[in-house]
Coordinates of C-alpha atoms in Angstrom, one line a residue:
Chain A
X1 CA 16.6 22.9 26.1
X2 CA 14.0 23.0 28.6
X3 CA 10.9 20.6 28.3
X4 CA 8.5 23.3 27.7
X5 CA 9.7 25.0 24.5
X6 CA 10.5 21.0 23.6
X7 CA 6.8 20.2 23.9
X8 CA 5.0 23.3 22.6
X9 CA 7.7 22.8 19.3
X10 CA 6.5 18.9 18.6
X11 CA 2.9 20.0 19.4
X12 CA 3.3 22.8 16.6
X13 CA 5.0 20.2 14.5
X14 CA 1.9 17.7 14.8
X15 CA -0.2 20.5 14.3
X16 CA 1.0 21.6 10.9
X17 CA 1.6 18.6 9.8
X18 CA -1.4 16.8 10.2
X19 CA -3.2 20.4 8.6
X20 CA -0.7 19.8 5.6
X21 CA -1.8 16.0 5.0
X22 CA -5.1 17.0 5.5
X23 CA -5.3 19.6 3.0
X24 CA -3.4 17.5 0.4
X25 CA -6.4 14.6 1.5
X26 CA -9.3 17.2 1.1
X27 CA -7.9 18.4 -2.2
X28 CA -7.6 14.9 -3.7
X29 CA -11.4 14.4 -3.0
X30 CA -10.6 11.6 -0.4
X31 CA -13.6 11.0 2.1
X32 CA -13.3 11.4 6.1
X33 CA -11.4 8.2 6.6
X34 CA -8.9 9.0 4.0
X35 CA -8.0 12.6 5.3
X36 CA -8.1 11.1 8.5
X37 CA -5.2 8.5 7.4
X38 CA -3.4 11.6 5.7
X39 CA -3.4 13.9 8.3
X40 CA -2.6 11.6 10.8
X41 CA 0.2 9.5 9.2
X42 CA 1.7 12.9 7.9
X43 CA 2.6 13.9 11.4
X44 CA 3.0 10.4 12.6
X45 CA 4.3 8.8 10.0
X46 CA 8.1 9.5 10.1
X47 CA 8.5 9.3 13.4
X48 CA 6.9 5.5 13.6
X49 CA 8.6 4.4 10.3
X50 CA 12.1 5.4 12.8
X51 CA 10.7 3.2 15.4
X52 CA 10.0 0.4 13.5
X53 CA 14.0 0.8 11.9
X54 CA 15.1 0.6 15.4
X55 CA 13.1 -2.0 16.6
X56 CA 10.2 -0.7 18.8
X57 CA 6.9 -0.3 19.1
X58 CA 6.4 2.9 17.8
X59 CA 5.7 5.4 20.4
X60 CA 2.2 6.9 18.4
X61 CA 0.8 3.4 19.1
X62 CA 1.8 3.4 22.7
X63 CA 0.7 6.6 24.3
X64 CA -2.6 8.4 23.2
X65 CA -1.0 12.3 23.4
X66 CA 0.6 12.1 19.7
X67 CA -2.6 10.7 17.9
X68 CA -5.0 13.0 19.7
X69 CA -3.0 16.2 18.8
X70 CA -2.8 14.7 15.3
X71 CA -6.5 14.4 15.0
X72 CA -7.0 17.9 16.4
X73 CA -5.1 18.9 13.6
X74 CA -7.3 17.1 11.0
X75 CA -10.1 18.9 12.3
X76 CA -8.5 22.0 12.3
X77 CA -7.6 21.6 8.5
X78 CA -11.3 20.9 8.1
X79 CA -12.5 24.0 9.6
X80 CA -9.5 26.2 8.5
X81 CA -10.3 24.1 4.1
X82 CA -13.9 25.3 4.6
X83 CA -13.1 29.2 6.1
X84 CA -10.5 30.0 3.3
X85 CA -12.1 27.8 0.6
X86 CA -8.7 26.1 0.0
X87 CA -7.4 29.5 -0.5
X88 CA -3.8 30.3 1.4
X89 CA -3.0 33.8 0.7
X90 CA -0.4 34.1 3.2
X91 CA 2.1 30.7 2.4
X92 CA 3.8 31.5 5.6
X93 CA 1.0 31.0 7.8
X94 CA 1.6 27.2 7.2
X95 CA 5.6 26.9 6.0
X96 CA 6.5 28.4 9.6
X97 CA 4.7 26.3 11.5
X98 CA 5.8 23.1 9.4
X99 CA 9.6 24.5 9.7
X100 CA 9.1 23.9 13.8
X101 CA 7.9 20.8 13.5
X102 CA 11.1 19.4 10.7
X103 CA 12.9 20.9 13.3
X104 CA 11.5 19.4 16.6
X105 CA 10.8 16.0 14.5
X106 CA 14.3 15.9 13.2
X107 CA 15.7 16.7 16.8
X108 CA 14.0 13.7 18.0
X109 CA 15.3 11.5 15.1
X110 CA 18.4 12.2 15.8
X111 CA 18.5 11.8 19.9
X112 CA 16.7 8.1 19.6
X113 CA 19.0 7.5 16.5
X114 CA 22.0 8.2 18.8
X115 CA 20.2 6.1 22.0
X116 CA 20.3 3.2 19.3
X117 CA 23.2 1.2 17.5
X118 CA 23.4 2.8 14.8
X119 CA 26.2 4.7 12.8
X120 CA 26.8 8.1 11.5
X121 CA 24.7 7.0 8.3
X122 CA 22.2 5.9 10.6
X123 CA 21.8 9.1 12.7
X124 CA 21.6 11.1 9.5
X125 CA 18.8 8.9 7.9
X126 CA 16.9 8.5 10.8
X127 CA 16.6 12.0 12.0
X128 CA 15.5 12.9 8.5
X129 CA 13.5 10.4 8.2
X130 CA 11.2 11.7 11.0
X131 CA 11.2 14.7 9.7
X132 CA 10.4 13.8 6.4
X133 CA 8.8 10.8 6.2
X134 CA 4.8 11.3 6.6
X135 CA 5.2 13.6 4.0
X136 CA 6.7 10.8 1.3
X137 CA 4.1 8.2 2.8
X138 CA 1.3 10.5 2.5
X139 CA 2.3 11.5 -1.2
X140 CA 2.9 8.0 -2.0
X141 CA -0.3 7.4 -0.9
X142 CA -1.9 9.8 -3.1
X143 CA 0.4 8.3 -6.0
X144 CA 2.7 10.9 -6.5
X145 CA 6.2 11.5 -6.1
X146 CA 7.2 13.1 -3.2
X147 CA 7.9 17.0 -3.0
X148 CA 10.7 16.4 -1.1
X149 CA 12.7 14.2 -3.6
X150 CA 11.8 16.6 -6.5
X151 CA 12.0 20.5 -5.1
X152 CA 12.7 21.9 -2.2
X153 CA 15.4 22.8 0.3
X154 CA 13.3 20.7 3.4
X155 CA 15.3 17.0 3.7
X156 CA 18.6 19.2 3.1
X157 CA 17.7 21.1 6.3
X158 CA 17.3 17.7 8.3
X159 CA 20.3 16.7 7.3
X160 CA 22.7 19.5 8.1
X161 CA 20.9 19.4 11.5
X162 CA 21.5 15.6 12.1
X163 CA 25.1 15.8 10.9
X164 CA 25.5 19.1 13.4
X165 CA 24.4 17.0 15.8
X166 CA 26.8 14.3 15.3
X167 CA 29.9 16.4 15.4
X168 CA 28.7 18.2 18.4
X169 CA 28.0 15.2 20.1
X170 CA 31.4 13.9 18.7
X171 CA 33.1 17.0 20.2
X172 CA 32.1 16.2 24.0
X173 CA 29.1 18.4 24.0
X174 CA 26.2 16.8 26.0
X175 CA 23.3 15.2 23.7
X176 CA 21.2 17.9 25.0
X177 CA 22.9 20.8 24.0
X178 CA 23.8 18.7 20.5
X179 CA 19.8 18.4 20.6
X180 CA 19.2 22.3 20.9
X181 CA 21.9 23.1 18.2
X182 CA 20.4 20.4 15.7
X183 CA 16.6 22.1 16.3
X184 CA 18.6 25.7 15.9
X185 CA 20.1 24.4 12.8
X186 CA 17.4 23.1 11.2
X187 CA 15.0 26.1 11.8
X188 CA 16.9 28.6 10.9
X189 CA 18.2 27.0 7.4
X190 CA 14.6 25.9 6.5
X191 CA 13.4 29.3 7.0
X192 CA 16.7 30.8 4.9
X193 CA 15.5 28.1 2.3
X194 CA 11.9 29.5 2.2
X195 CA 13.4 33.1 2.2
X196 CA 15.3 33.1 -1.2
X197 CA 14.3 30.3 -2.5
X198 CA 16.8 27.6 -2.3
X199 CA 16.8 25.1 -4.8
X200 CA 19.2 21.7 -5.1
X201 CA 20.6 21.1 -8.5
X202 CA 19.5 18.5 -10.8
X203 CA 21.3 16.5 -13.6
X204 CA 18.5 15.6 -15.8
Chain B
X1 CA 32.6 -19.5 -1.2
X2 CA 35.5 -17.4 -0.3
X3 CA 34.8 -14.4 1.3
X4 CA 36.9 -12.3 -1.4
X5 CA 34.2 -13.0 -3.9
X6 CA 31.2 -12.7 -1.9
X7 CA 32.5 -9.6 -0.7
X8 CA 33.1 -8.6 -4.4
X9 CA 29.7 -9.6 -5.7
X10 CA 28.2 -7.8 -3.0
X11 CA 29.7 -4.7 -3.9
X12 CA 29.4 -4.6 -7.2
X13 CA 25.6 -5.4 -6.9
X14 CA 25.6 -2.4 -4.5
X15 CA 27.4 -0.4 -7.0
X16 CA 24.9 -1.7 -9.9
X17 CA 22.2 -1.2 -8.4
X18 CA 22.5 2.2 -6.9
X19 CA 23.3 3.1 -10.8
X20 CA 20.2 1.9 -11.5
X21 CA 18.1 3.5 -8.8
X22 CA 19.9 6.6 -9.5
X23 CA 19.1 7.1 -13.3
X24 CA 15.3 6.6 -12.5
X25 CA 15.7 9.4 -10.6
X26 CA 17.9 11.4 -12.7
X27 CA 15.6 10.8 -15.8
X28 CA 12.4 11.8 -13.4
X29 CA 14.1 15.4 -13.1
X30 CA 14.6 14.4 -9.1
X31 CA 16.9 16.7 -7.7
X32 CA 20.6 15.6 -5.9
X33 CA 18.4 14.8 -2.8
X34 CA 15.8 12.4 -4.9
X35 CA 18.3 11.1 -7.0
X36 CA 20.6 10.1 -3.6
X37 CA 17.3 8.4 -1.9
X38 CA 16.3 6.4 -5.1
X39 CA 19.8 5.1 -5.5
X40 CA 20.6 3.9 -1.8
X41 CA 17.1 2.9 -1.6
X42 CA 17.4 0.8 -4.6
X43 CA 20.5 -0.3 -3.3
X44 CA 19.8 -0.6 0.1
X45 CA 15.8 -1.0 0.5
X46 CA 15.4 -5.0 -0.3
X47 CA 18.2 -5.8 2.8
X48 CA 16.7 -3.1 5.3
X49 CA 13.1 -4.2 4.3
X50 CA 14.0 -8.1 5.1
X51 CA 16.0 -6.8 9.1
X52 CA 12.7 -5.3 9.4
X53 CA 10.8 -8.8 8.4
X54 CA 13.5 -10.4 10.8
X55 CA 13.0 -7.9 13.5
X56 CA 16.2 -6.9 13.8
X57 CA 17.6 -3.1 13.2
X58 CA 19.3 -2.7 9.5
X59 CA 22.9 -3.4 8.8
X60 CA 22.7 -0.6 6.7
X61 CA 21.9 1.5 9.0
X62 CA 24.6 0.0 11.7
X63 CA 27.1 -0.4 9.3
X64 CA 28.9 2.6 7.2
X65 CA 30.7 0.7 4.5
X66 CA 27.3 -0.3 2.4
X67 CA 25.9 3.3 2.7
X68 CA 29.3 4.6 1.9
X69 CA 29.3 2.0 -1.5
X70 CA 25.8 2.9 -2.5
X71 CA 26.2 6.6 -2.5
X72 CA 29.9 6.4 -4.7
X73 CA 27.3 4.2 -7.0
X74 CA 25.5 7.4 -6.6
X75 CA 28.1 9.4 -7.5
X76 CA 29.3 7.5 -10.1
X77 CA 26.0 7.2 -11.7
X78 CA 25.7 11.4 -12.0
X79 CA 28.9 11.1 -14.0
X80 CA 28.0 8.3 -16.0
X81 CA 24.5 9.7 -16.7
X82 CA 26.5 12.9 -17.9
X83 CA 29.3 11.2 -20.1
X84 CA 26.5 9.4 -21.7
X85 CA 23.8 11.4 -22.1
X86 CA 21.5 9.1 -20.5
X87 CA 22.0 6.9 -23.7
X88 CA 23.4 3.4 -22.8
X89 CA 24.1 1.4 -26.2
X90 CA 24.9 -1.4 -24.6
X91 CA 22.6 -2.9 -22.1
X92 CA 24.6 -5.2 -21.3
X93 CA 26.9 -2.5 -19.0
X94 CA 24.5 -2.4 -16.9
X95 CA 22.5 -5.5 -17.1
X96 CA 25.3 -8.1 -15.9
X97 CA 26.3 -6.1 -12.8
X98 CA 22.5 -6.3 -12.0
X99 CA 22.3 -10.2 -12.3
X100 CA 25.6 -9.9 -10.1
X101 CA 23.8 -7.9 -7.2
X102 CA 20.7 -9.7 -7.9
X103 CA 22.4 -13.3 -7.4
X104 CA 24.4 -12.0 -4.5
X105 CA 21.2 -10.3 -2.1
X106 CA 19.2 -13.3 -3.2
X107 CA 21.7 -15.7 -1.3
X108 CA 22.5 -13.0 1.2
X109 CA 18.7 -12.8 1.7
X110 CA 18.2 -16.4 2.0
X111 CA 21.2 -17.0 4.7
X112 CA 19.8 -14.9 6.9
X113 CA 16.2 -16.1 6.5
X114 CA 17.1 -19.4 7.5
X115 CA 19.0 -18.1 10.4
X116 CA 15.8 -16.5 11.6
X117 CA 13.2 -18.8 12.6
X118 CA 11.0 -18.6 9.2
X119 CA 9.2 -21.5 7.1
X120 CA 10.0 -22.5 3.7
X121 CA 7.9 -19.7 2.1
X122 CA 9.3 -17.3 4.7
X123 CA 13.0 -18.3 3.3
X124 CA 11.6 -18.0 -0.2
X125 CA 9.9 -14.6 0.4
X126 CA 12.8 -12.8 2.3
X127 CA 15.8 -13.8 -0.7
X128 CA 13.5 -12.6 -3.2
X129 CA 12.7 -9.7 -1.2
X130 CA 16.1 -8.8 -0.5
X131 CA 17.0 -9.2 -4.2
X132 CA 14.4 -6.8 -5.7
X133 CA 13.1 -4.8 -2.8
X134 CA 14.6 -2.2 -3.3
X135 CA 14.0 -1.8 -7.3
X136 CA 10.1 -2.3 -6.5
X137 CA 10.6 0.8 -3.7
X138 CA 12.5 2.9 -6.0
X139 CA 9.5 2.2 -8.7
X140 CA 6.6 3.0 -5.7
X141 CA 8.4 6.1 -4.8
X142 CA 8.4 7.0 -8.7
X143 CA 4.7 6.3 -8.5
X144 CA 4.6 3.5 -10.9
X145 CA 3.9 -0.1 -10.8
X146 CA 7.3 -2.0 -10.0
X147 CA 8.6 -3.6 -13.3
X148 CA 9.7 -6.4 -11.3
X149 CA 5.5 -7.3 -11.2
X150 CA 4.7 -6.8 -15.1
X151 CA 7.4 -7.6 -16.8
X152 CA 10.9 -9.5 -17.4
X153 CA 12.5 -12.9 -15.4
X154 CA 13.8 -11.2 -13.2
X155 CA 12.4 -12.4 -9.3
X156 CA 11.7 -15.7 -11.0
X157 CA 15.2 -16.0 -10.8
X158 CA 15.3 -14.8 -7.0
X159 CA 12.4 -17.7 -6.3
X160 CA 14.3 -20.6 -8.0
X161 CA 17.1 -19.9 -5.9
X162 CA 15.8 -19.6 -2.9
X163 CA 13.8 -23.0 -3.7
X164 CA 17.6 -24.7 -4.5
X165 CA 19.1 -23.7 -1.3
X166 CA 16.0 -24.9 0.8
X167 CA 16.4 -28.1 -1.1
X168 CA 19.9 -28.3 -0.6
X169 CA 20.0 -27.2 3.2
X170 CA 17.2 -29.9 3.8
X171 CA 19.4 -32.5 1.9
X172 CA 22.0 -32.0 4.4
X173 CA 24.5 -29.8 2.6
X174 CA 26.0 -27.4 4.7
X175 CA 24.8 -23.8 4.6
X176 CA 28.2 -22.4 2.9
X177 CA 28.0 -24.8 0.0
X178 CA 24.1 -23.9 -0.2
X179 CA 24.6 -20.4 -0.4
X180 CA 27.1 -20.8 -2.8
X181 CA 24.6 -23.2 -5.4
X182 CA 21.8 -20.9 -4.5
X183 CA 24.2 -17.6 -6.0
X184 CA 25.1 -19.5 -9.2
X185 CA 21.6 -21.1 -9.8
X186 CA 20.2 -17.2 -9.7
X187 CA 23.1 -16.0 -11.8
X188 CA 22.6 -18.3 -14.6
X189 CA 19.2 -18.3 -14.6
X190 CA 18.8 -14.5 -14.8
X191 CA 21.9 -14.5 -17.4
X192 CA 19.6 -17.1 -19.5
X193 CA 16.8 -14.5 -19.3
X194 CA 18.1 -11.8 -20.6
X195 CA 19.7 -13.9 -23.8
X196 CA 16.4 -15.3 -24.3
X197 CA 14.4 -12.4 -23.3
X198 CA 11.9 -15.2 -21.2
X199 CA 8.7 -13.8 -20.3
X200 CA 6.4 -14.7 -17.7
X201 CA 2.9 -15.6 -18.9
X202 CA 0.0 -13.2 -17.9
X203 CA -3.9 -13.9 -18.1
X204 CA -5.7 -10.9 -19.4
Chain C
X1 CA -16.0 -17.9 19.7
X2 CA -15.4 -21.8 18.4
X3 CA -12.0 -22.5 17.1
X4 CA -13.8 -23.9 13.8
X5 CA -16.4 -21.1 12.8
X6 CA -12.9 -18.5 13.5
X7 CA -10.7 -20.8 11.3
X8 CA -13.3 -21.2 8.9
X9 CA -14.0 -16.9 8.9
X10 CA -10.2 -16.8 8.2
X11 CA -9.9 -19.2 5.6
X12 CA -12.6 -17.4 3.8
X13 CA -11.1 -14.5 3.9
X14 CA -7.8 -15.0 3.1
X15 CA -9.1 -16.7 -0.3
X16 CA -11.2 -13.6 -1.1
X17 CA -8.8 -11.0 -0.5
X18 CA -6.5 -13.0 -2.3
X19 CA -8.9 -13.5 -5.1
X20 CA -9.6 -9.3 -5.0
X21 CA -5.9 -9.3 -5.1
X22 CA -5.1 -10.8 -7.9
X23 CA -8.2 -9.5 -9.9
X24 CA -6.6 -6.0 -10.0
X25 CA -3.3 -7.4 -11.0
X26 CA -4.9 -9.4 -13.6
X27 CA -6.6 -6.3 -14.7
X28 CA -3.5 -4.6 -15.1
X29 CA -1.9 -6.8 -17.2
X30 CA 0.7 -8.0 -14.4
X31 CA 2.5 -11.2 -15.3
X32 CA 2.2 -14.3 -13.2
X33 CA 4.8 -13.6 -10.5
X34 CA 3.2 -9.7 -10.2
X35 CA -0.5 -11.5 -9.8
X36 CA 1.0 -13.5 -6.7
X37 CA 2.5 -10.9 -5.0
X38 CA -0.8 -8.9 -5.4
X39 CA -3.0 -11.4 -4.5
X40 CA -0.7 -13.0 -1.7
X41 CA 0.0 -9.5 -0.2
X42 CA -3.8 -8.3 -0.4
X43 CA -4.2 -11.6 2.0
X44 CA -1.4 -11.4 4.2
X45 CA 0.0 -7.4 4.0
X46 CA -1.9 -6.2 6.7
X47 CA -1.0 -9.1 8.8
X48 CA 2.3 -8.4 8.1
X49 CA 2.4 -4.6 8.7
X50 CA 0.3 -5.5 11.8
X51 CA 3.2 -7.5 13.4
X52 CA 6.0 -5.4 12.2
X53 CA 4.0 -2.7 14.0
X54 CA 4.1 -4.6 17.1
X55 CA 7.4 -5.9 16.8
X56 CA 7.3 -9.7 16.0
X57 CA 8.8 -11.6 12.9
X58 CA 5.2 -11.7 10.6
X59 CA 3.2 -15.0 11.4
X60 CA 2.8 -15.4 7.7
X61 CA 6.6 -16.2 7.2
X62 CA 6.8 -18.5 10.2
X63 CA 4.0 -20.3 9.2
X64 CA 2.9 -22.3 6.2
X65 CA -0.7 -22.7 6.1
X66 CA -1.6 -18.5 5.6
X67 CA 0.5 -18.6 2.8
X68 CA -0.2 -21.6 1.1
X69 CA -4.9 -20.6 1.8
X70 CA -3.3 -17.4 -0.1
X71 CA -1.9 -18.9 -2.9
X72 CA -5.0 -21.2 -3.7
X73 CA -6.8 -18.1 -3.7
X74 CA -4.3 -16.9 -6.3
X75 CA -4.9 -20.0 -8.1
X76 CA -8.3 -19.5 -7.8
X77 CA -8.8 -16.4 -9.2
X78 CA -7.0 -17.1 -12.2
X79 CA -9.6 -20.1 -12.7
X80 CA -12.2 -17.5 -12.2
X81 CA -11.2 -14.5 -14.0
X82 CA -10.8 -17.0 -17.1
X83 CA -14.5 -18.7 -17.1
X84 CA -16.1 -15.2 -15.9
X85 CA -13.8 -13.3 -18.4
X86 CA -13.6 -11.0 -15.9
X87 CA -17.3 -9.6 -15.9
X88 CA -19.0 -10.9 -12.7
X89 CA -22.5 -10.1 -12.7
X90 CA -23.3 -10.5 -9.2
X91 CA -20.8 -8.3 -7.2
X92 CA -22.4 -10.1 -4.2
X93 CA -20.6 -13.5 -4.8
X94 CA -17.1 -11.4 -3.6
X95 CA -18.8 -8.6 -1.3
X96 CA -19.6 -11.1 1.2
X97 CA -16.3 -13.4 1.1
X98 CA -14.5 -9.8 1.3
X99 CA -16.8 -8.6 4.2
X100 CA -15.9 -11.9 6.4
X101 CA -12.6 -11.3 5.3
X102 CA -12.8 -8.0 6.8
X103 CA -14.5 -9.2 10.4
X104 CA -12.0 -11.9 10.9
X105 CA -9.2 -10.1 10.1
X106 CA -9.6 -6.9 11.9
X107 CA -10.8 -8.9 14.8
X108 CA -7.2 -11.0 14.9
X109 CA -5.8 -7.9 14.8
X110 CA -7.4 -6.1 17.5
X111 CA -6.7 -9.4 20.0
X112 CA -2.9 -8.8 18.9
X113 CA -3.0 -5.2 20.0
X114 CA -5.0 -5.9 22.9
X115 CA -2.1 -8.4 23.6
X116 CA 0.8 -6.0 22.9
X117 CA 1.2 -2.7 24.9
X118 CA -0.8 -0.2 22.6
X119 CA -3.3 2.5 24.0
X120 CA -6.8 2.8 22.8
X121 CA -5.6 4.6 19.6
X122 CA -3.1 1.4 18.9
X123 CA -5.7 -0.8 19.0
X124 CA -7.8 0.7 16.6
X125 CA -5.2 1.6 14.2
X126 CA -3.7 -2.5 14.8
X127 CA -7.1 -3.6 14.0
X128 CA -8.2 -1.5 11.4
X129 CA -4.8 -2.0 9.5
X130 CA -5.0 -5.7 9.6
X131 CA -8.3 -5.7 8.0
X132 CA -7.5 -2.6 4.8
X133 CA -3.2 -2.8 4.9
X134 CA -3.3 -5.7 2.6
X135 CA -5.6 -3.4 0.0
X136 CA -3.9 -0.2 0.8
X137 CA -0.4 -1.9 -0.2
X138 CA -1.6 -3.7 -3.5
X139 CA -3.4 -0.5 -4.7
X140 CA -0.1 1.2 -3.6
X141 CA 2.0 -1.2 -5.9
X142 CA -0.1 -0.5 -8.4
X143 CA 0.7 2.8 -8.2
X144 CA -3.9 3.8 -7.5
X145 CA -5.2 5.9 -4.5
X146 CA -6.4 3.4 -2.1
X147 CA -9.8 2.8 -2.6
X148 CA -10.1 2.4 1.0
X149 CA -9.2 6.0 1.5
X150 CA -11.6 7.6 -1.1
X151 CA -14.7 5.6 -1.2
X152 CA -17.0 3.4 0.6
X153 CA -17.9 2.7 4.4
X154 CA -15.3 0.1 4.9
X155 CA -12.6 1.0 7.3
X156 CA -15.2 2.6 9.2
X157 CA -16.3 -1.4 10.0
X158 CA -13.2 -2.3 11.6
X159 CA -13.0 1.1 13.4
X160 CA -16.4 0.7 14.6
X161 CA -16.0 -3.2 15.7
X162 CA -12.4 -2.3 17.3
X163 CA -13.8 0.4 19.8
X164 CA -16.6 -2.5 20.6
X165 CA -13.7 -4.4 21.1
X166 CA -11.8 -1.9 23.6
X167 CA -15.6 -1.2 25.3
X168 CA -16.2 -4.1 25.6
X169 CA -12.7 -5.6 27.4
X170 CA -13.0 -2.5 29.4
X171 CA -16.0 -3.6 30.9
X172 CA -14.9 -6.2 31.9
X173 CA -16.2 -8.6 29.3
X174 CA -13.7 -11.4 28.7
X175 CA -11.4 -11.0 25.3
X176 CA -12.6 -14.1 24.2
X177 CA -16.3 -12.9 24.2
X178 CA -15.0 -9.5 22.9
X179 CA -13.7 -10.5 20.3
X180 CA -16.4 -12.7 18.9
X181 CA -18.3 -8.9 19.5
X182 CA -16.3 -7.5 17.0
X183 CA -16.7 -9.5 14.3
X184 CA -20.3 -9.5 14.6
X185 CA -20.5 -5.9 14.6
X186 CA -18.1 -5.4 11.6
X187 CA -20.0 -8.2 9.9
X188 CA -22.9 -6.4 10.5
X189 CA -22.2 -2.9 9.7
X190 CA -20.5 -4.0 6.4
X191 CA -23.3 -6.2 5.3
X192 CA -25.4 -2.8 5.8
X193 CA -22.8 -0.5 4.4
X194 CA -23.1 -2.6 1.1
X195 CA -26.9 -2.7 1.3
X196 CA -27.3 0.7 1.6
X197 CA -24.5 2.0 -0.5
X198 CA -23.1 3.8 2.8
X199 CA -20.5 6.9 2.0
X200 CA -18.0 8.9 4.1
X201 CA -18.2 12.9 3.8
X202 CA -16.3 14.6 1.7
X203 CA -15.2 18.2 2.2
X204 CA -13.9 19.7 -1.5

């Protein structure tokens, strides 16, 4: 996968992630700070909670790129909360963007996942992990339980992709190509999921 | 202790406890996603929370066989949950493979605390950690406050443990024999606790 | 700075967070083992988080003394909550404990990051979560918005003092004297920010 597409995916992926924190932030009545901290730990989030499970400093500490396309983002929800007064008529204008980025996040989860010494459990819960998890910190922070664990057809997506990746890597494939199959997985069964709808069963 | 019945405590605690963590979820409405993250977490979260503490990357994620356990005490918590209706006439079922997994990650905890280079409260902090860390995760997830902080003898029983085999390790016992006193101390404790219902005080 | 007026600044704090700490819990109706860990985590969690983040085992579980200042504090506000009955009439006589809390401890942290290999962001996010993490996570655990995140002109202290701290190193200005900078101006600005009833914007 060449580098470009690589980067403008994870910038996307910042992007709408930090706009979707944000938003959750502004409509909770939190003050600057607070969607600041949303915003910005929604697209960060995940991906440091991986590094810290595999035992470095996480890279959004390190370099300045990640955080400052994160903050962009917070400002962009700002502007974007105030111009539609909150008011998304068009749900794909956000979901598509936010599939990209589960897909580039969970791509990278699952490449430093496999750099590490970790098993096929570990792959799997890594890479969705990063894709996943500033959304569950960011709702936890807000109280509630996360979207993710109650609705949805988003972690499932991450998961498909990571195990993909696995058996394509198993098969001899290079962990390039296993990385571009993951991302191609990923995005096209998130937007599938969005399409019709898909639910997971519950026993309750 | 023989290995045979470490190995079996630890399983069954693994089994126990990602029962537990699983009907939470189950009786939230969580779907097959929610319900398989509160389970392994619950089953799981207390051991990868104290690798973190230790700075070292989580067995669980290295190794497959405790994922593998926690998610057949997934599965096996979906059936049970079904059979049952969610109603459990006898506590007990439940509650004595709990003191099990408790008195097992309490001593599992504390072994590997004192192998890291940790103080007396870091030895106490990290076995009770690993013993209810992952109930009090499960609970934050759930957005509520962990039961573990309001209510029951239940970490108590992690504490007093921990505090025998730091007394016994600085007494000159070996670590083997400590671990073992440290496993039955918890177990009997806790076992007392739920006969006697004991209560912590409170000062509101 | 002197070693003494630092290790005094410390002390402080670590007694009034822990005393915050264990105010809410009590509030709550936590029992006594819930009221430590509140009150013990308010002191130490963002220390904690702080060197998980950059990738050492947590000072507070290698050494004694942190732990055992926070624990006096939980002691303490037990005593207090008991002859006050909980209604303290001048908020003062915790605002100020709290506030050199807050100086000391987002200082520490921002001489940790500077010491670690962060970027400008990293050190303001190190600092800034050693001086709220220990608030955030007990008003996680109790299952509350942080306050932190919807109210007050608090955080902005330590993000404020931080960038002094990163200005001033950059000049040239030795870490020593930086530091003692920072505190002064988070000192400062929350003394103010109390004064004047100082708030964040909100955009809902």
């Amino acid at each position: 996968m060449s580098i470009d597409i690589w980067t403008f995916m994870n910038v996307i992926g910042l992007l709408a992630f930090a706009v979707v924190g944000s938003f959750k932030a502004i409509r909770e009545g939190l003050d600057l700070f607070g969607i600041t901290v949303l915003g910005t730990m929604t697209a960060l989030g995940g991906g440091i909670t991986r590094d810290l499970l595999v035992n470095t400093i996480p890279n959004a500490l390190r370099s300045v790129t990640d955080m400052s396309v994160a903050l962009v983002g917070v400002w962009l929800a700002i502007v974007l909360y105030r111009i539609f007064k909150g008011d998304f008529k068009n749900r794909y204008f956000i979901l598509i963007p936010d599939a990209i980025g589960l897909s580039a996040f969970t791509t990278t989860g699952a490449i430093i996942a496999y750099n590490a010494d970790v098993s096929f459990f570990g792959i799997v819960i890594l890479a969705t992990l990063t894709g996943i998890g500033g959304g569950v910190i960011s709702d936890v922070l807000l109280g509630k339980i996360p979207t993710v664990l109650r609705d949805d057809f988003y972690a499932s997506c991450s998961i498909i992709g990571a195990v993909a990746f696995y058996l394509s890597v198993q098969s001899g494939v290079s962990v390039g190509s296993s990385a571009f199959i993951c991302s191609v997985v990923v995005l096209m069964i998130r937007i599938l999921a969005i399409l019709y709808n898909w639910r997971l069963p519950r026993f309750s």
